Amino acid sequence: MSRTTEPVVVIVPGLRDHVEEHWQTLLADRLTKAGRTVRIVPPLTQDQLSREARVAALDKVMVEIAGPVVLVAHSAGVITTVHWSQWHEAQVQGALLVTPPDFEKPLPEGYPTPEVLDENGWTPVPRSPLPFPSIVAASSNDPLGSVERVAELARNWAGRLVEVGEVGHLNPASGYGPWPRAEELLRELELD
């Protein structure tokens, strides 16, 4: 793919927003150094748990981009992306949706309860097919969402499920900073 036709990469972080040693942050840095255009949905300064505010933040980034986009979402960023896709349109070439949490079941201690997530508009999680191709990456030992539930979401969204092994929630707490597989999956989306 030539430089003139490469889609803009839009990074959609989870509820913890920008984390310096997170694979998304490191991916954005690597792609930028390689000459790619990368946009990151900025952290919220208020209403940090509001699904509506997060969807609006993603939409604000998307409307500023002319041309094709590839979305790279992690955790709650996946759910943000799926909600966004229900009401907004853009030239999305594809989405890499990594370790979506199961917001409809209790999460481990320290995370919002299903009731709080519902009050903030996260549930129910949309189940309709996405209007763009997607790869849904599932961890076999993610404490925030079982591989079976993630597989079900991938089917609902008409995405291609990719099991990435025992990677926890694929975040720094699970021992992940760099995650080279992200670039490989991103290339697959761009070639489709």
mmCIF file of C-alpha atoms in Angstrom:
data_model
loop_
_atom_site.group_PDB
_atom_site.id
_atom_site.type_symbol
_atom_site.label_atom_id
_atom_site.label_comp_id
_atom_site.label_asym_id
_atom_site.label_seq_id
_atom_site.Cartn_x
_atom_site.Cartn_y
_atom_site.Cartn_z
ATOM 1 C CA MET A 1 0.000 0.000 0.000
ATOM 2 C CA SER A 2 1.483 3.383 -0.915
ATOM 3 C CA ARG A 3 1.900 6.204 1.591
ATOM 4 C CA THR A 4 -0.812 8.232 -0.157
ATOM 5 C CA THR A 5 -3.456 5.562 0.318
ATOM 6 C CA GLU A 6 -2.680 4.380 3.843
ATOM 7 C CA PRO A 7 -5.612 4.926 6.163
ATOM 8 C CA VAL A 8 -5.313 7.102 9.235
ATOM 9 C CA VAL A 9 -4.942 4.950 12.347
ATOM 10 C CA VAL A 10 -7.282 6.017 15.146
ATOM 11 C CA ILE A 11 -6.417 4.690 18.605
ATOM 12 C CA VAL A 12 -9.434 4.226 20.897
ATOM 13 C CA PRO A 13 -8.223 3.606 24.472
ATOM 14 C CA GLY A 14 -10.167 1.980 27.271
ATOM 15 C CA LEU A 15 -11.429 3.525 30.492
ATOM 16 C CA ARG A 16 -7.902 4.097 31.804
ATOM 17 C CA ASP A 17 -7.231 6.338 28.772
ATOM 18 C CA HIS A 18 -3.619 7.069 27.822
ATOM 19 C CA VAL A 19 -1.146 4.777 29.592
ATOM 20 C CA GLU A 20 2.499 5.432 28.712
ATOM 21 C CA GLU A 21 3.657 1.799 28.568
ATOM 22 C CA HIS A 22 0.450 0.397 26.994
ATOM 23 C CA TRP A 23 0.751 -1.432 23.666
ATOM 24 C CA GLN A 24 -1.591 1.109 22.022
ATOM 25 C CA THR A 25 0.663 4.003 23.040
ATOM 26 C CA LEU A 26 3.762 2.148 21.875
ATOM 27 C CA LEU A 27 2.041 1.198 18.605
ATOM 28 C CA ALA A 28 1.069 4.833 17.982
ATOM 29 C CA ASP A 29 4.688 5.892 18.554
ATOM 30 C CA ARG A 30 6.070 3.205 16.206
ATOM 31 C CA LEU A 31 3.576 4.006 13.455
ATOM 32 C CA THR A 32 4.188 7.749 13.750
ATOM 33 C CA LYS A 33 7.966 7.226 13.517
ATOM 34 C CA ALA A 34 7.340 5.125 10.398
ATOM 35 C CA GLY A 35 5.533 8.071 8.784
ATOM 36 C CA ARG A 36 1.939 6.976 9.414
ATOM 37 C CA THR A 37 -0.787 9.405 10.424
ATOM 38 C CA VAL A 38 -2.088 8.402 13.849
ATOM 39 C CA ARG A 39 -4.800 10.054 15.899
ATOM 40 C CA ILE A 40 -5.532 9.128 19.515
ATOM 41 C CA VAL A 41 -8.909 9.771 21.116
ATOM 42 C CA PRO A 42 -7.949 12.171 23.932
ATOM 43 C CA PRO A 43 -8.662 11.436 27.593
ATOM 44 C CA LEU A 44 -11.850 12.826 29.039
ATOM 45 C CA THR A 45 -11.506 15.560 31.645
ATOM 46 C CA GLN A 46 -15.035 15.085 32.963
ATOM 47 C CA ASP A 47 -17.767 12.444 32.683
ATOM 48 C CA GLN A 48 -14.964 9.882 32.461
ATOM 49 C CA LEU A 49 -17.311 6.918 32.858
ATOM 50 C CA SER A 50 -19.941 8.236 30.436
ATOM 51 C CA ARG A 51 -20.349 6.095 27.320
ATOM 52 C CA GLU A 52 -21.998 9.044 25.588
ATOM 53 C CA ALA A 53 -18.998 11.309 26.302
ATOM 54 C CA ARG A 54 -16.559 8.660 25.056
ATOM 55 C CA VAL A 55 -18.546 8.114 21.851
ATOM 56 C CA ALA A 56 -18.640 11.900 21.335
ATOM 57 C CA ALA A 57 -14.850 12.097 21.834
ATOM 58 C CA LEU A 58 -14.331 9.371 19.217
ATOM 59 C CA ASP A 59 -16.734 11.075 16.822
ATOM 60 C CA LYS A 60 -14.927 14.400 17.240
ATOM 61 C CA VAL A 61 -11.685 12.752 16.107
ATOM 62 C CA MET A 62 -13.406 10.930 13.242
ATOM 63 C CA VAL A 63 -15.109 14.003 11.729
ATOM 64 C CA GLU A 64 -11.740 15.767 11.532
ATOM 65 C CA ILE A 65 -10.339 13.057 9.222
ATOM 66 C CA ALA A 66 -10.853 13.129 5.478
ATOM 67 C CA GLY A 67 -10.303 9.709 3.963
ATOM 68 C CA PRO A 68 -10.074 6.131 5.120
ATOM 69 C CA VAL A 69 -9.541 5.153 8.749
ATOM 70 C CA VAL A 70 -8.537 2.012 10.601
ATOM 71 C CA LEU A 71 -9.659 1.895 14.237
ATOM 72 C CA VAL A 72 -7.486 0.245 16.907
ATOM 73 C CA ALA A 73 -9.537 -0.199 20.087
ATOM 74 C CA HIS A 74 -8.766 -1.888 23.388
ATOM 75 C CA SER A 75 -11.060 -2.937 26.249
ATOM 76 C CA ALA A 76 -13.806 -0.343 26.828
ATOM 77 C CA GLY A 77 -12.523 1.371 23.672
ATOM 78 C CA VAL A 78 -13.952 -1.623 21.792
ATOM 79 C CA ILE A 79 -17.357 -1.042 23.358
ATOM 80 C CA THR A 80 -17.047 2.699 22.608
ATOM 81 C CA THR A 81 -16.283 1.861 18.966
ATOM 82 C CA VAL A 82 -19.232 -0.516 18.674
ATOM 83 C CA HIS A 83 -21.628 2.050 20.188
ATOM 84 C CA TRP A 84 -20.187 4.761 17.905
ATOM 85 C CA SER A 85 -20.744 2.580 14.817
ATOM 86 C CA GLN A 86 -24.476 2.354 15.554
ATOM 87 C CA TRP A 87 -25.095 6.088 15.021
ATOM 88 C CA HIS A 88 -22.194 7.500 13.030
ATOM 89 C CA GLU A 89 -20.676 6.967 9.626
ATOM 90 C CA ALA A 90 -17.163 7.417 8.327
ATOM 91 C CA GLN A 91 -14.880 5.799 5.789
ATOM 92 C CA VAL A 92 -13.766 3.009 8.138
ATOM 93 C CA GLN A 93 -11.641 0.442 6.341
ATOM 94 C CA GLY A 94 -11.579 -1.847 9.358
ATOM 95 C CA ALA A 95 -11.237 -2.144 13.113
ATOM 96 C CA LEU A 96 -8.886 -4.076 15.352
ATOM 97 C CA LEU A 97 -10.962 -4.761 18.481
ATOM 98 C CA VAL A 98 -8.745 -6.106 21.247
ATOM 99 C CA THR A 99 -9.936 -7.857 24.437
ATOM 100 C CA PRO A 100 -13.437 -6.406 24.749
ATOM 101 C CA PRO A 101 -14.681 -6.627 28.346
ATOM 102 C CA ASP A 102 -17.941 -8.298 29.296
ATOM 103 C CA PHE A 103 -19.785 -5.297 30.716
ATOM 104 C CA GLU A 104 -22.912 -7.361 31.295
ATOM 105 C CA LYS A 105 -21.294 -9.499 34.036
ATOM 106 C CA PRO A 106 -19.537 -8.449 37.236
ATOM 107 C CA LEU A 107 -15.924 -7.427 36.643
ATOM 108 C CA PRO A 108 -13.068 -7.954 39.121
ATOM 109 C CA GLU A 109 -12.777 -5.680 42.140
ATOM 110 C CA GLY A 110 -11.640 -2.175 41.251
ATOM 111 C CA TYR A 111 -13.741 -2.002 38.083
ATOM 112 C CA PRO A 112 -17.233 -0.488 37.729
ATOM 113 C CA THR A 113 -20.164 -2.721 38.637
ATOM 114 C CA PRO A 114 -22.723 -3.768 36.008
ATOM 115 C CA GLU A 115 -25.176 -1.325 37.625
ATOM 116 C CA VAL A 116 -22.760 1.616 37.320
ATOM 117 C CA LEU A 117 -21.956 0.677 33.725
ATOM 118 C CA ASP A 118 -25.679 0.494 32.927
ATOM 119 C CA GLU A 119 -26.303 3.892 34.575
ATOM 120 C CA ASN A 120 -23.564 5.367 32.387
ATOM 121 C CA GLY A 121 -25.016 3.969 29.160
ATOM 122 C CA TRP A 122 -22.625 1.102 28.427
ATOM 123 C CA THR A 123 -25.236 -1.648 28.420
ATOM 124 C CA PRO A 124 -26.737 -3.291 26.629
ATOM 125 C CA VAL A 125 -23.718 -3.763 24.384
ATOM 126 C CA PRO A 126 -24.818 -3.546 20.720
ATOM 127 C CA ARG A 127 -24.989 -6.917 19.017
ATOM 128 C CA SER A 128 -25.616 -5.908 15.396
ATOM 129 C CA PRO A 129 -23.059 -6.530 12.669
ATOM 130 C CA LEU A 130 -20.560 -3.719 12.310
ATOM 131 C CA PRO A 131 -20.673 -1.730 9.060
ATOM 132 C CA PHE A 132 -16.959 -2.393 8.478
ATOM 133 C CA PRO A 133 -14.617 -5.412 8.656
ATOM 134 C CA SER A 134 -13.179 -6.202 12.049
ATOM 135 C CA ILE A 135 -10.731 -8.478 13.779
ATOM 136 C CA VAL A 136 -11.673 -9.263 17.367
ATOM 137 C CA ALA A 137 -8.694 -10.399 19.464
ATOM 138 C CA ALA A 138 -9.527 -12.637 22.419
ATOM 139 C CA SER A 139 -7.331 -13.692 25.320
ATOM 140 C CA SER A 140 -7.829 -17.161 26.753
ATOM 141 C CA ASN A 141 -7.354 -15.895 30.336
ATOM 142 C CA ASP A 142 -8.772 -12.362 30.317
ATOM 143 C CA PRO A 143 -10.256 -11.553 33.751
ATOM 144 C CA LEU A 144 -12.605 -9.015 32.106
ATOM 145 C CA GLY A 145 -14.157 -11.251 29.460
ATOM 146 C CA SER A 146 -14.114 -14.968 28.733
ATOM 147 C CA VAL A 147 -12.968 -16.165 25.335
ATOM 148 C CA GLU A 148 -16.442 -17.687 24.861
ATOM 149 C CA ARG A 149 -18.136 -14.310 25.437
ATOM 150 C CA VAL A 150 -15.668 -12.513 23.170
ATOM 151 C CA ALA A 151 -16.249 -15.146 20.476
ATOM 152 C CA GLU A 152 -19.989 -14.531 20.786
ATOM 153 C CA LEU A 153 -19.453 -10.774 20.384
ATOM 154 C CA ALA A 154 -17.227 -11.351 17.347
ATOM 155 C CA ARG A 155 -19.989 -13.448 15.741
ATOM 156 C CA ASN A 156 -22.611 -10.797 16.548
ATOM 157 C CA TRP A 157 -20.431 -8.049 15.078
ATOM 158 C CA ALA A 158 -19.581 -10.188 11.998
ATOM 159 C CA GLY A 159 -15.927 -9.915 12.955
ATOM 160 C CA ARG A 160 -13.113 -12.398 12.556
ATOM 161 C CA LEU A 161 -12.114 -13.879 15.897
ATOM 162 C CA VAL A 162 -8.388 -14.237 16.553
ATOM 163 C CA GLU A 163 -7.389 -16.025 19.733
ATOM 164 C CA VAL A 164 -4.115 -14.530 20.947
ATOM 165 C CA GLY A 165 -3.368 -16.938 23.799
ATOM 166 C CA GLU A 166 -2.888 -16.381 27.507
ATOM 167 C CA VAL A 167 -2.297 -12.635 27.523
ATOM 168 C CA GLY A 168 -4.573 -11.590 30.391
ATOM 169 C CA HIS A 169 -6.268 -8.307 29.506
ATOM 170 C CA LEU A 170 -3.336 -7.438 27.226
ATOM 171 C CA ASN A 171 -2.334 -4.427 29.283
ATOM 172 C CA PRO A 172 0.674 -3.436 31.418
ATOM 173 C CA ALA A 173 -0.898 -5.140 34.460
ATOM 174 C CA SER A 174 -0.816 -8.386 32.435
ATOM 175 C CA GLY A 175 2.841 -7.843 31.540
ATOM 176 C CA TYR A 176 2.277 -6.220 28.154
ATOM 177 C CA GLY A 177 3.883 -3.107 26.890
ATOM 178 C CA PRO A 178 4.896 -3.887 23.308
ATOM 179 C CA TRP A 179 2.550 -6.199 21.420
ATOM 180 C CA PRO A 180 4.021 -6.732 17.918
ATOM 181 C CA ARG A 181 1.027 -8.822 16.842
ATOM 182 C CA ALA A 182 -1.018 -5.589 16.709
ATOM 183 C CA GLU A 183 0.954 -4.414 13.679
ATOM 184 C CA GLU A 184 0.491 -7.755 11.958
ATOM 185 C CA LEU A 185 -3.288 -7.680 12.520
ATOM 186 C CA LEU A 186 -3.432 -4.053 11.447
ATOM 187 C CA ARG A 187 -1.714 -4.957 8.154
ATOM 188 C CA GLU A 188 -4.264 -7.738 7.617
ATOM 189 C CA LEU A 189 -7.104 -5.228 7.967
ATOM 190 C CA GLU A 190 -5.446 -2.816 5.570
ATOM 191 C CA LEU A 191 -5.008 -5.515 2.922
ATOM 192 C CA ASP A 192 -8.638 -6.677 3.025
#
